[in-house]
């Protein structure tokens, strides 16, 4: 829940807040968010490798999750409640700190979950519960902004961002405390350390890993682009700005309902085939957003509820499939490198998301849309087209990549049997 409470505002609210309310402009904010994500090129693999290689008496993953908590809380204070005169340098510095803490939290946490079971379907259930927790975190973090939007008052935008920041600072330490006290870790395996050059070469040779990481990055880019566009589309295209948080709340609540259905579908069709089905839906449905009449809250809410199909399903399936890829990697290398594999997944996902946000902001400028001045009908139509077409292109790319993915239920079971037959 705390992870979602932090992740949603970074994509959906902060870029718009700093571009408009704080006066940094679309181009500067887009550049800051892309530069901050470049920091992950160093931190993601480093933390993945360190959490794999150095077990402690408290486990391999638990210490990183604990250490990340004060870092995230400090950075959240300065990003969500900006202090003094805000500049691009101020935003960049605190986003670097925030992303460092985010990496220290999320990669060990994902690896922790992936190692709780070796069963193909049980992994989907584990990640489904994790994804459901994230989705539940969204209405929690949106509750205060929705109330602020309804009540109004002075400086609604700044109060909305501040409320989300305070919520994160309160929730994260409590959630981490429950996690470390109630969840055990799988025993750390005894294994020799691979040189980084060899480790990277074996990953590059793993076709399943390459395919999954690229598909996940494209999916993340599409989601980030929609997140960056959402508030502008709701406000300027649908003219429902006062209901933005309510519409987003409906979207995520609907997504929560779809998660168990997607998991059950994966039992029957396999994870990658179910993922292809989700992406096919996201090719067909987003263009319907062009038909939403201005001011029609019921139509917007209904369509966004349908689009909630992919809000949790893609995350569950991608992360569960990566656990299966980690089995194949372990069979080939003799190393359990779950943290490293998830770090590359996180790195490419965050890099693609940051690139998508930057390109989306520049695309809005290209079509003539500027939030700080009155927009023409042509620029608003261009904004609507960006919102409708971007997910179509991205999901077609995911379908093409995952169509012949090599790891299904039978292949994964064969890999697990081979791992169990290896000498300890």
Coordinates of C-alpha atoms in Angstrom, one line a residue:
X1 CA 0.0 0.0 0.0
X2 CA 2.8 2.4 0.9
X3 CA 4.6 1.6 -2.4
X4 CA 1.5 2.6 -4.4
X5 CA 1.0 5.7 -2.3
X6 CA 4.4 6.9 -3.3
X7 CA 4.4 5.6 -6.9
X8 CA 1.1 7.1 -8.1
X9 CA 1.9 10.8 -7.2
X10 CA 5.3 10.6 -8.8
X11 CA 3.8 9.8 -12.2
X12 CA 0.4 11.4 -12.0
X13 CA 0.6 14.6 -9.8
X14 CA 4.2 15.7 -9.2
X15 CA 5.2 16.6 -12.8
X16 CA 2.1 18.7 -13.3
X17 CA 2.5 20.3 -9.9
X18 CA 6.1 21.4 -10.5
X19 CA 5.4 22.4 -14.2
X20 CA 2.4 24.5 -13.4
X21 CA 2.0 25.5 -9.7
X22 CA 5.8 25.9 -9.1
X23 CA 6.4 27.5 -12.5
X24 CA 9.2 25.3 -13.7
X25 CA 7.6 24.6 -17.1
X26 CA 6.9 21.4 -19.0
X27 CA 10.3 21.1 -20.6
X28 CA 12.3 21.6 -17.4
X29 CA 10.2 19.2 -15.4
X30 CA 10.4 16.6 -18.2
X31 CA 14.1 16.9 -18.3
X32 CA 14.4 16.7 -14.4
X33 CA 12.4 13.5 -14.3
X34 CA 14.4 11.9 -17.1
X35 CA 17.7 12.9 -15.5
X36 CA 16.6 11.6 -12.1
X37 CA 15.8 8.2 -13.6
X38 CA 19.3 8.0 -15.1
X39 CA 20.5 7.6 -11.5
X40 CA 18.8 4.3 -11.5
X41 CA 21.3 3.0 -14.1
X42 CA 23.8 2.8 -11.2
X43 CA 21.6 2.2 -8.2
X44 CA 19.2 -0.5 -9.5
X45 CA 21.8 -3.1 -10.5
X46 CA 24.0 -2.2 -7.5
X47 CA 21.3 -2.8 -4.9
X48 CA 20.1 -5.9 -6.8
X49 CA 23.6 -7.5 -6.7
X50 CA 24.2 -6.4 -3.1
X51 CA 21.0 -7.8 -1.8
X52 CA 21.7 -11.1 -3.6
X53 CA 25.3 -11.5 -2.4
X54 CA 25.4 -10.4 1.2
X55 CA 23.0 -12.3 3.5
X56 CA 22.8 -11.1 7.1
X57 CA 21.4 -12.6 10.3
X58 CA 18.2 -10.8 9.5
X59 CA 18.0 -12.0 5.9
X60 CA 19.1 -10.7 2.5
X61 CA 16.1 -8.5 1.8
X62 CA 14.8 -7.2 5.1
X63 CA 17.8 -4.9 6.0
X64 CA 17.4 -3.0 2.7
X65 CA 13.7 -2.4 3.2
X66 CA 14.3 -1.0 6.7
X67 CA 17.2 1.2 5.6
X68 CA 15.1 2.6 2.7
X69 CA 12.3 3.9 5.0
X70 CA 14.0 7.0 6.6
X71 CA 15.5 8.0 3.2
X72 CA 12.1 7.9 1.5
X73 CA 10.4 9.8 4.3
X74 CA 13.0 12.6 4.3
X75 CA 12.9 13.0 0.5
X76 CA 9.1 12.8 0.5
X77 CA 8.9 15.8 2.9
X78 CA 11.0 18.0 0.6
X79 CA 9.4 16.9 -2.7
X80 CA 5.8 16.9 -1.6
X81 CA 6.0 19.8 0.7
X82 CA 8.6 22.0 -1.1
X83 CA 10.6 24.3 1.2
X84 CA 11.5 27.8 0.1
X85 CA 12.2 28.9 -3.4
X86 CA 11.9 25.9 -5.8
X87 CA 14.3 25.5 -8.7
X88 CA 15.0 22.7 -11.2
X89 CA 18.2 21.9 -9.2
X90 CA 16.1 21.6 -6.0
X91 CA 13.7 19.2 -7.6
X92 CA 16.5 17.2 -9.2
X93 CA 18.4 16.7 -6.0
X94 CA 15.5 15.5 -3.9
X95 CA 14.2 13.3 -6.7
X96 CA 17.6 11.6 -6.8
X97 CA 17.3 10.9 -3.1
X98 CA 13.7 9.8 -3.4
X99 CA 14.6 7.4 -6.2
X100 CA 17.5 5.9 -4.3
X101 CA 15.2 5.1 -1.4
X102 CA 12.6 3.8 -3.8
X103 CA 15.1 1.4 -5.3
X104 CA 16.3 0.2 -1.9
X105 CA 12.7 -0.6 -1.0
X106 CA 11.1 -2.0 -4.1
X107 CA 13.8 -4.3 -5.6
X108 CA 14.5 -6.3 -2.3
X109 CA 10.7 -6.4 -1.7
X110 CA 10.0 -7.8 -5.1
X111 CA 12.8 -10.4 -4.8
X112 CA 11.5 -11.3 -1.3
X113 CA 8.1 -12.1 -2.7
X114 CA 9.5 -14.0 -5.7
X115 CA 11.4 -16.3 -3.5
X116 CA 8.5 -17.3 -1.2
X117 CA 7.4 -20.1 -3.6
X118 CA 8.7 -22.0 -6.6
X119 CA 5.2 -23.0 -7.9
X120 CA 4.1 -21.5 -11.2
X121 CA 0.6 -20.6 -10.1
X122 CA 1.4 -19.8 -6.5
X123 CA 3.8 -17.1 -7.7
X124 CA 0.9 -15.5 -9.5
X125 CA -1.2 -15.6 -6.3
X126 CA 1.6 -14.0 -4.3
X127 CA 2.1 -11.2 -6.8
X128 CA -1.7 -10.8 -7.1
X129 CA -1.9 -10.1 -3.3
X130 CA 1.0 -7.7 -3.6
X131 CA -0.6 -6.0 -6.6
X132 CA -4.0 -5.9 -4.7
X133 CA -2.2 -4.2 -1.8
X134 CA -0.8 -1.6 -4.2
X135 CA -4.2 -1.0 -5.7
X136 CA -5.8 -0.6 -2.3
X137 CA -3.1 1.9 -1.5
X138 CA -4.3 4.1 -4.4
X139 CA -7.7 5.0 -3.0
X140 CA -6.1 5.6 0.4
X141 CA -3.6 8.1 -1.0
X142 CA -6.3 9.7 -3.2
X143 CA -8.9 10.1 -0.4
X144 CA -7.3 13.3 1.0
X145 CA -6.8 14.9 -2.4
X146 CA -10.4 14.0 -3.4
X147 CA -11.7 15.6 -0.2
X148 CA -9.6 18.7 -0.7
X149 CA -10.9 19.0 -4.3
X150 CA -14.4 18.8 -3.0
X151 CA -14.0 21.3 -0.2
X152 CA -11.9 23.7 -2.2
X153 CA -10.2 26.6 -0.4
X154 CA -6.9 28.4 -0.9
X155 CA -4.2 26.7 -3.0
X156 CA -6.0 23.4 -3.6
X157 CA -3.2 22.0 -5.7
X158 CA -0.4 22.5 -3.1
X159 CA -2.7 21.2 -0.3
X160 CA -3.4 18.1 -2.4
X161 CA 0.3 17.3 -2.9
X162 CA 1.1 18.0 0.7
X163 CA -1.7 15.6 1.9
X164 CA -0.3 12.8 -0.2
X165 CA 3.2 13.4 1.2
X166 CA 2.1 13.4 4.8
X167 CA 0.1 10.2 4.1
X168 CA 3.3 8.5 2.8
X169 CA 5.4 9.6 5.7
X170 CA 2.9 8.2 8.2
X171 CA 2.0 4.9 6.4
X172 CA 5.4 3.7 5.2
X173 CA 7.1 3.1 8.6
X174 CA 4.1 1.3 9.9
X175 CA 3.8 -0.9 6.8
X176 CA 7.5 -1.8 6.8
X177 CA 7.3 -2.7 10.5
X178 CA 4.5 -5.1 9.8
X179 CA 6.4 -6.6 6.8
X180 CA 9.6 -7.3 8.7
X181 CA 7.9 -8.7 11.7
X182 CA 5.4 -11.0 10.0
X183 CA 7.0 -12.3 6.8
X184 CA 9.9 -14.8 6.7
X185 CA 12.5 -15.0 4.0
X186 CA 13.6 -18.0 2.1
X187 CA 17.0 -19.3 3.3
X188 CA 19.9 -17.7 1.4
X189 CA 21.6 -20.3 -0.9
X190 CA 25.3 -21.0 -0.7
X191 CA 26.8 -20.0 -4.0
X192 CA 30.0 -18.8 -5.5
X193 CA 30.1 -15.2 -6.7
X194 CA 30.0 -14.6 -10.4
X195 CA 32.2 -11.7 -11.8
X196 CA 30.0 -8.9 -13.0
X197 CA 31.2 -9.3 -16.6
X198 CA 30.1 -13.0 -16.6
X199 CA 26.9 -12.2 -14.8
X200 CA 25.9 -9.6 -17.4
X201 CA 26.9 -11.8 -20.3
X202 CA 24.7 -14.7 -19.1
X203 CA 21.8 -12.3 -18.8
X204 CA 22.3 -10.9 -22.3
X205 CA 22.3 -14.5 -23.6
X206 CA 18.9 -15.3 -21.9
X207 CA 16.3 -14.8 -24.6
X208 CA 13.4 -15.1 -22.1
X209 CA 14.9 -12.4 -19.9
X210 CA 15.5 -10.0 -22.8
X211 CA 12.0 -10.5 -24.1
X212 CA 10.3 -10.0 -20.8
X213 CA 12.3 -6.9 -19.8
X214 CA 11.7 -5.2 -23.1
X215 CA 8.0 -6.0 -23.1
X216 CA 7.6 -4.8 -19.5
X217 CA 9.5 -1.6 -20.4
X218 CA 7.1 -0.9 -23.3
X219 CA 4.1 -1.6 -21.1
X220 CA 5.5 0.8 -18.4
X221 CA 6.0 3.5 -21.0
X222 CA 2.4 3.3 -22.1
X223 CA 1.2 3.5 -18.5
X224 CA 3.4 6.4 -17.6
X225 CA 2.4 8.4 -20.7
X226 CA -1.3 7.9 -19.8
X227 CA -0.5 8.9 -16.2
X228 CA 1.2 12.1 -17.4
X229 CA -1.7 13.0 -19.7
X230 CA -4.5 12.0 -17.4
X231 CA -5.1 15.2 -15.4
X232 CA -4.8 17.4 -18.5
X233 CA -7.3 15.2 -20.4
X234 CA -9.8 15.1 -17.5
X235 CA -9.5 18.9 -17.1
X236 CA -9.2 20.2 -20.6
X237 CA -10.8 17.5 -22.8
X238 CA -13.5 16.0 -20.7
X239 CA -13.9 19.2 -18.5
X240 CA -14.2 17.2 -15.3
X241 CA -11.1 18.6 -13.5
X242 CA -13.0 18.8 -10.2
X243 CA -13.7 15.1 -10.3
X244 CA -10.2 14.0 -11.3
X245 CA -9.3 12.1 -8.1
X246 CA -12.8 10.5 -8.1
X247 CA -12.3 9.2 -11.6
X248 CA -8.9 7.9 -10.8
X249 CA -10.3 6.2 -7.7
X250 CA -13.0 4.4 -9.7
X251 CA -10.3 3.3 -12.2
X252 CA -8.1 1.7 -9.5
X253 CA -11.1 0.1 -7.6
X254 CA -12.2 -1.5 -10.8
X255 CA -8.6 -2.7 -11.3
X256 CA -8.7 -4.4 -7.9
X257 CA -11.8 -6.4 -9.0
X258 CA -10.1 -7.5 -12.2
X259 CA -7.0 -8.9 -10.4
X260 CA -8.5 -12.2 -9.2
X261 CA -10.1 -12.8 -12.6
X262 CA -6.8 -12.3 -14.4
X263 CA -5.0 -14.7 -12.0
X264 CA -7.7 -17.3 -12.6
X265 CA -7.4 -16.8 -16.4
X266 CA -3.6 -17.4 -16.0
X267 CA -4.3 -20.8 -14.4
X268 CA -6.1 -21.9 -17.6
X269 CA -4.2 -20.2 -20.4
X270 CA -0.8 -19.5 -18.8
X271 CA 0.7 -16.2 -17.8
X272 CA 2.0 -14.9 -21.1
X273 CA -1.1 -15.8 -23.0
X274 CA -3.2 -14.1 -20.4
X275 CA -0.9 -11.1 -20.6
X276 CA -1.4 -11.0 -24.4
X277 CA -5.2 -11.0 -23.9
X278 CA -5.0 -8.0 -21.5
X279 CA -2.9 -6.1 -24.0
X280 CA -5.3 -6.9 -26.8
X281 CA -8.1 -5.3 -24.8
X282 CA -5.9 -2.3 -24.3
X283 CA -5.5 -2.0 -28.1
X284 CA -9.2 -1.9 -28.6
X285 CA -10.5 0.1 -25.6
X286 CA -8.5 3.4 -25.3
X287 CA -9.7 4.9 -28.6
X288 CA -13.2 4.9 -27.0
X289 CA -12.0 7.8 -24.8
X290 CA -12.4 10.0 -27.9
X291 CA -16.2 9.5 -27.6
X292 CA -16.6 10.8 -24.0
X293 CA -18.8 13.9 -24.1
X294 CA -17.5 17.0 -22.3
X295 CA -18.8 17.2 -18.7
X296 CA -20.2 13.6 -18.7
X297 CA -18.9 12.1 -15.5
X298 CA -20.9 8.9 -15.9
X299 CA -19.4 8.1 -19.3
X300 CA -15.8 9.0 -18.2
X301 CA -16.1 6.9 -15.0
X302 CA -17.6 3.9 -16.9
X303 CA -14.9 3.8 -19.5
X304 CA -12.1 4.3 -16.9
X305 CA -13.6 1.4 -14.9
X306 CA -13.3 -0.8 -18.0
X307 CA -9.7 0.4 -18.5
X308 CA -8.9 -0.8 -15.0
X309 CA -8.5 -4.3 -16.5
X310 CA -4.8 -3.6 -17.0
X311 CA -4.1 -1.6 -13.9
X312 CA -3.2 -4.7 -11.8
X313 CA -3.2 -7.5 -14.3
X314 CA 0.0 -6.5 -16.2
X315 CA 1.9 -6.0 -13.0
X316 CA 1.0 -9.3 -11.6
X317 CA 1.8 -11.2 -14.7
X318 CA 5.1 -9.5 -15.6
X319 CA 6.5 -9.9 -12.1
X320 CA 5.3 -13.5 -11.7
X321 CA 6.8 -14.4 -15.1
X322 CA 10.1 -12.9 -14.0
X323 CA 10.2 -15.3 -11.0
X324 CA 10.0 -18.1 -13.6
X325 CA 12.8 -16.5 -15.6
X326 CA 14.9 -16.4 -12.4
X327 CA 14.5 -20.2 -12.1
X328 CA 15.9 -20.7 -15.7
X329 CA 18.8 -18.3 -14.9
X330 CA 19.6 -20.3 -11.7
X331 CA 19.6 -23.5 -13.6
X332 CA 22.0 -22.2 -16.2
X333 CA 24.4 -20.3 -13.9
X334 CA 24.0 -22.0 -10.5
X335 CA 23.3 -18.6 -9.0
X336 CA 20.1 -17.4 -7.4
X337 CA 20.1 -13.9 -8.7
X338 CA 16.5 -12.8 -8.1
X339 CA 17.5 -9.4 -7.0
X340 CA 19.7 -8.7 -10.0
X341 CA 17.0 -9.8 -12.4
X342 CA 14.3 -7.7 -10.8
X343 CA 16.7 -4.8 -10.7
X344 CA 17.1 -4.8 -14.4
X345 CA 13.3 -5.1 -14.8
X346 CA 12.9 -2.1 -12.4
X347 CA 15.7 -0.2 -14.2
X348 CA 14.2 -0.6 -17.7
X349 CA 10.7 0.0 -16.4
X350 CA 11.6 3.2 -14.6
X351 CA 13.8 4.4 -17.5
X352 CA 11.0 3.8 -20.0
X353 CA 8.5 5.5 -17.7
X354 CA 10.7 8.5 -17.3
X355 CA 11.4 8.7 -21.0
X356 CA 7.7 8.4 -21.7
X357 CA 6.9 11.3 -19.3
X358 CA 9.5 13.5 -21.0
X359 CA 8.4 12.6 -24.5
X360 CA 4.8 13.1 -23.5
X361 CA 5.4 16.6 -22.2
X362 CA 7.3 17.5 -25.3
X363 CA 4.5 16.0 -27.5
X364 CA 2.0 18.2 -25.7
X365 CA 4.1 21.2 -26.5
X366 CA 4.3 19.9 -30.2
X367 CA 0.5 19.8 -30.5
X368 CA 0.4 23.3 -29.0
X369 CA -1.0 22.5 -25.6
X370 CA 0.3 24.7 -22.7
X371 CA -1.3 24.4 -19.2
X372 CA -0.4 27.9 -18.3
X373 CA -2.5 29.6 -21.1
X374 CA -5.8 29.1 -22.8
X375 CA -5.6 26.2 -25.3
X376 CA -7.0 26.1 -28.8
X377 CA -9.5 23.5 -30.0
X378 CA -6.8 22.0 -32.2
X379 CA -4.4 21.6 -29.2
X380 CA -7.0 20.0 -27.0
X381 CA -7.9 17.6 -29.8
X382 CA -4.2 16.7 -30.1
X383 CA -4.1 16.1 -26.4
X384 CA -7.1 13.7 -26.7
X385 CA -5.4 11.8 -29.6
X386 CA -2.2 11.3 -27.6
X387 CA -4.3 9.8 -24.8
X388 CA -6.1 7.4 -27.1
X389 CA -3.3 6.3 -29.4
X390 CA -0.3 5.9 -27.1
X391 CA -1.6 2.7 -25.3
X392 CA -2.6 1.2 -28.7
X393 CA 1.0 1.5 -30.0
X394 CA 2.6 0.3 -26.8
X395 CA 0.3 -2.8 -26.3
X396 CA 0.8 -3.9 -29.9
X397 CA 4.5 -3.9 -29.2
X398 CA 4.0 -6.1 -26.0
X399 CA 1.8 -8.5 -28.0
X400 CA 4.4 -8.9 -30.7
X401 CA 7.2 -9.6 -28.1
X402 CA 5.3 -12.0 -25.9
X403 CA 3.6 -14.1 -28.6
X404 CA 6.3 -16.8 -28.7
X405 CA 7.5 -16.5 -25.1
X406 CA 9.2 -19.8 -24.2
X407 CA 8.2 -20.3 -20.5
X408 CA 4.8 -21.7 -19.8
X409 CA 3.5 -24.0 -17.1
X410 CA 5.1 -27.1 -18.5
X411 CA 8.5 -25.5 -19.2
X412 CA 8.6 -24.0 -15.8
X413 CA 7.8 -27.3 -14.0
X414 CA 10.6 -28.9 -16.0
X415 CA 13.0 -26.3 -14.8
X416 CA 11.9 -26.6 -11.2
X417 CA 12.4 -30.4 -11.3
X418 CA 15.9 -29.9 -12.8
X419 CA 16.7 -27.5 -10.0
X420 CA 15.5 -29.9 -7.3
X421 CA 17.7 -32.6 -8.8
X422 CA 20.9 -30.5 -8.5
X423 CA 23.2 -31.4 -5.7
X424 CA 23.1 -29.1 -2.7

